[in-house]
PDB file of C-alpha atoms in Angstrom:
ATOM      1  CA  MET A   1       0.020  -0.015   0.015  1.00 80.00           C
ATOM      2  CA  THR A   2       1.480   3.319  -1.051  1.00 88.00           C
ATOM      3  CA  ARG A   3       1.505   6.444   1.149  1.00 87.00           C
ATOM      4  CA  ALA A   4      -1.057   8.213  -0.987  1.00 88.00           C
ATOM      5  CA  SER A   5      -3.400   5.359  -0.848  1.00 91.00           C
ATOM      6  CA  LEU A   6      -2.892   4.922   2.917  1.00 89.00           C
ATOM      7  CA  ARG A   7      -3.744   8.650   3.314  1.00 87.00           C
ATOM      8  CA  GLU A   8      -6.946   8.259   1.225  1.00 90.00           C
ATOM      9  CA  TYR A   9      -7.934   5.141   3.151  1.00 91.00           C
ATOM     10  CA  ALA A  10      -7.186   6.846   6.530  1.00 90.00           C
ATOM     11  CA  ALA A  11      -9.286   9.849   5.591  1.00 90.00           C
ATOM     12  CA  VAL A  12     -12.356   7.691   4.870  1.00 91.00           C
ATOM     13  CA  GLN A  13     -11.844   5.571   7.966  1.00 92.00           C
ATOM     14  CA  ARG A  14     -11.155   8.620  10.115  1.00 92.00           C
ATOM     15  CA  GLU A  15     -14.651   9.945   9.451  1.00 91.00           C
ATOM     16  CA  ARG A  16     -16.222   6.542  10.248  1.00 92.00           C
ATOM     17  CA  TYR A  17     -14.068   6.108  13.331  1.00 92.00           C
ATOM     18  CA  GLN A  18     -14.857   9.398  14.956  1.00 91.00           C
ATOM     19  CA  GLN A  19     -18.587   8.790  14.607  1.00 92.00           C
ATOM     20  CA  ALA A  20     -18.677   5.269  15.720  1.00 92.00           C
ATOM     21  CA  SER A  21     -19.371   3.758  19.106  1.00 94.00           C
ATOM     22  CA  ARG A  22     -16.776   1.959  21.192  1.00 94.00           C
ATOM     23  CA  SER A  23     -17.441  -1.511  19.828  1.00 94.00           C
ATOM     24  CA  GLU A  24     -17.606  -0.214  16.260  1.00 94.00           C
ATOM     25  CA  LYS A  25     -14.267   1.592  16.726  1.00 94.00           C
ATOM     26  CA  HIS A  26     -12.789  -1.694  17.846  1.00 94.00           C
ATOM     27  CA  ARG A  27     -14.034  -3.414  14.687  1.00 95.00           C
ATOM     28  CA  LEU A  28     -12.909  -0.558  12.305  1.00 94.00           C
ATOM     29  CA  LEU A  29      -9.473  -0.566  14.037  1.00 94.00           C
ATOM     30  CA  ASP A  30      -9.111  -4.357  13.453  1.00 94.00           C
ATOM     31  CA  GLU A  31     -10.163  -3.879   9.826  1.00 93.00           C
ATOM     32  CA  MET A  32      -7.504  -1.135   9.296  1.00 92.00           C
ATOM     33  CA  VAL A  33      -4.799  -3.148  10.948  1.00 93.00           C
ATOM     34  CA  ALA A  34      -5.606  -6.162   8.702  1.00 94.00           C
ATOM     35  CA  VAL A  35      -5.802  -4.008   5.474  1.00 92.00           C
ATOM     36  CA  THR A  36      -2.703  -1.735   6.097  1.00 91.00           C
ATOM     37  CA  ARG A  37      -0.605  -4.140   8.200  1.00 93.00           C
ATOM     38  CA  MET A  38       0.119  -1.246  10.552  1.00 92.00           C
ATOM     39  CA  HIS A  39       0.810  -1.714  14.186  1.00 94.00           C
ATOM     40  CA  HIS A  40      -2.382  -1.391  16.317  1.00 93.00           C
ATOM     41  CA  LYS A  41      -1.199   1.787  18.189  1.00 95.00           C
ATOM     42  CA  ALA A  42      -0.003   3.452  15.026  1.00 93.00           C
ATOM     43  CA  ALA A  43      -3.397   2.924  13.457  1.00 92.00           C
ATOM     44  CA  ILE A  44      -5.141   4.483  16.548  1.00 92.00           C
ATOM     45  CA  ARG A  45      -2.770   7.555  16.249  1.00 92.00           C
ATOM     46  CA  LEU A  46      -3.470   7.903  12.561  1.00 90.00           C
ATOM     47  CA  LEU A  47      -7.304   7.808  13.105  1.00 90.00           C
ATOM     48  CA  ARG A  48      -7.344  10.150  16.056  1.00 90.00           C
ATOM     49  CA  ARG A  49      -5.157  12.866  14.605  1.00 84.00           C
ATOM     50  CA  ALA A  50      -6.759  15.808  12.654  1.00 77.00           C
ATOM     51  CA  THR A  51      -6.342  15.929   8.835  1.00 71.00           C
ATOM     52  CA  ARG A  52      -3.328  18.044   7.676  1.00 68.00           C
ATOM     53  CA  THR A  53      -3.994  21.112   5.602  1.00 67.00           C
ATOM     54  CA  GLY A  54      -1.958  21.921   2.557  1.00 64.00           C
ATOM     55  CA  ALA A  55      -0.534  25.022   3.977  1.00 70.00           C
ATOM     56  CA  ALA A  56       3.232  24.973   3.872  1.00 74.00           C
ATOM     57  CA  ARG A  57       5.216  25.733   6.893  1.00 78.00           C
ATOM     58  CA  PRO A  58       7.543  28.731   7.058  1.00 82.00           C
ATOM     59  CA  ARG A  59      11.203  27.981   6.364  1.00 80.00           C
ATOM     60  CA  PRO A  60      13.204  27.320   9.542  1.00 88.00           C
ATOM     61  CA  GLY A  61      16.149  29.436  10.320  1.00 89.00           C
ATOM     62  CA  ARG A  62      17.149  33.073   9.352  1.00 88.00           C
ATOM     63  CA  PRO A  63      15.262  34.842   6.613  1.00 86.00           C
ATOM     64  CA  ARG A  64      17.035  35.277   3.350  1.00 81.00           C
ATOM     65  CA  GLN A  65      18.735  38.668   2.943  1.00 86.00           C
ATOM     66  CA  TYR A  66      18.962  38.785  -0.857  1.00 86.00           C
ATOM     67  CA  GLY A  67      16.442  38.414  -3.600  1.00 89.00           C
ATOM     68  CA  PRO A  68      16.310  36.039  -6.631  1.00 90.00           C
ATOM     69  CA  GLU A  69      18.462  38.482  -8.770  1.00 90.00           C
ATOM     70  CA  VAL A  70      21.412  38.086  -6.411  1.00 87.00           C
ATOM     71  CA  ALA A  71      20.872  34.356  -6.082  1.00 88.00           C
ATOM     72  CA  ALA A  72      21.031  34.124  -9.945  1.00 90.00           C
ATOM     73  CA  ALA A  73      24.201  36.207 -10.080  1.00 86.00           C
ATOM     74  CA  ALA A  74      25.815  34.011  -7.438  1.00 86.00           C
ATOM     75  CA  ALA A  75      24.914  30.844  -9.319  1.00 89.00           C
ATOM     76  CA  ILE A  76      26.491  32.322 -12.487  1.00 88.00           C
ATOM     77  CA  LEU A  77      29.652  33.254 -10.537  1.00 85.00           C
ATOM     78  CA  TRP A  78      29.769  29.800  -8.934  1.00 86.00           C
ATOM     79  CA  GLN A  79      29.556  28.108 -12.294  1.00 88.00           C
ATOM     80  CA  ALA A  80      32.254  30.338 -13.685  1.00 84.00           C
ATOM     81  CA  CYS A  81      34.649  29.598 -10.907  1.00 83.00           C
ATOM     82  CA  GLY A  82      34.304  25.764 -11.413  1.00 86.00           C
ATOM     83  CA  ARG A  83      31.671  25.111  -8.884  1.00 89.00           C
ATOM     84  CA  ILE A  84      33.930  25.411  -5.940  1.00 89.00           C
ATOM     85  CA  GLY A  85      32.733  25.600  -2.337  1.00 87.00           C
ATOM     86  CA  ALA A  86      31.577  28.824  -0.708  1.00 84.00           C
ATOM     87  CA  HIS A  87      34.576  29.158   1.479  1.00 88.00           C
ATOM     88  CA  ARG A  88      36.877  28.901  -1.500  1.00 88.00           C
ATOM     89  CA  LEU A  89      34.704  31.067  -3.707  1.00 85.00           C
ATOM     90  CA  GLN A  90      34.385  34.060  -1.315  1.00 86.00           C
ATOM     91  CA  PRO A  91      37.913  35.509  -2.141  1.00 84.00           C
ATOM     92  CA  PHE A  92      37.025  35.594  -5.837  1.00 77.00           C
ATOM     93  CA  VAL A  93      33.649  37.516  -5.458  1.00 81.00           C
ATOM     94  CA  PRO A  94      35.136  41.114  -5.440  1.00 82.00           C
ATOM     95  CA  SER A  95      37.406  40.500  -8.373  1.00 76.00           C
ATOM     96  CA  CYS A  96      34.828  38.664 -10.474  1.00 72.00           C
ATOM     97  CA  SER A  97      32.123  41.240  -9.786  1.00 65.00           C
ATOM     98  CA  THR A  98      34.231  43.965 -11.274  1.00 67.00           C
ATOM     99  CA  GLY A  99      34.924  41.862 -14.410  1.00 62.00           C
ATOM    100  CA  SER A 100      38.616  41.267 -13.975  1.00 58.00           C
ATOM    101  CA  CYS A 101      38.236  37.696 -12.732  1.00 59.00           C
ATOM    102  CA  SER A 102      41.127  35.503 -13.976  1.00 55.00           C
ATOM    103  CA  VAL A 103      39.374  32.390 -12.756  1.00 52.00           C
ATOM    104  CA  ALA A 104      36.203  32.868 -14.788  1.00 45.00           C
ATOM    105  CA  LYS A 105      38.128  33.380 -18.060  1.00 47.00           C
TER     106      LYS A 105
END
C-alpha cells in the first residue's frame, strides 16, 4: 500500500471512526490493521489525529537577505569559478564582480 493510498484510506476511515461507538471503533481498528498491516497503536494515532491542511510551513532558520536576482548572479559566478565551495569562492567575489576575474576566463 502506497503512502497516497494509505492517506486516502485513513481519511475515509477517520470519519467513520470518529462517529462510531466503542465496539464499532474496535471493529474498524481491526479492519484497518488487517488492510494496512500497521501496528495497532500506530493505526489508533492515525485515526485520532486531525487531517493535515495543505498550507506550507515557514522555512526554518534566518530569513533570506537577498532576492532572486542576487541568487542568480551568485549561481553564474559559482559556475564560472568551477563550482567550488563557498569558503573557496568568497575570495574571488570582489574581483569577479568587477569583471577582472582570472578564474572565470
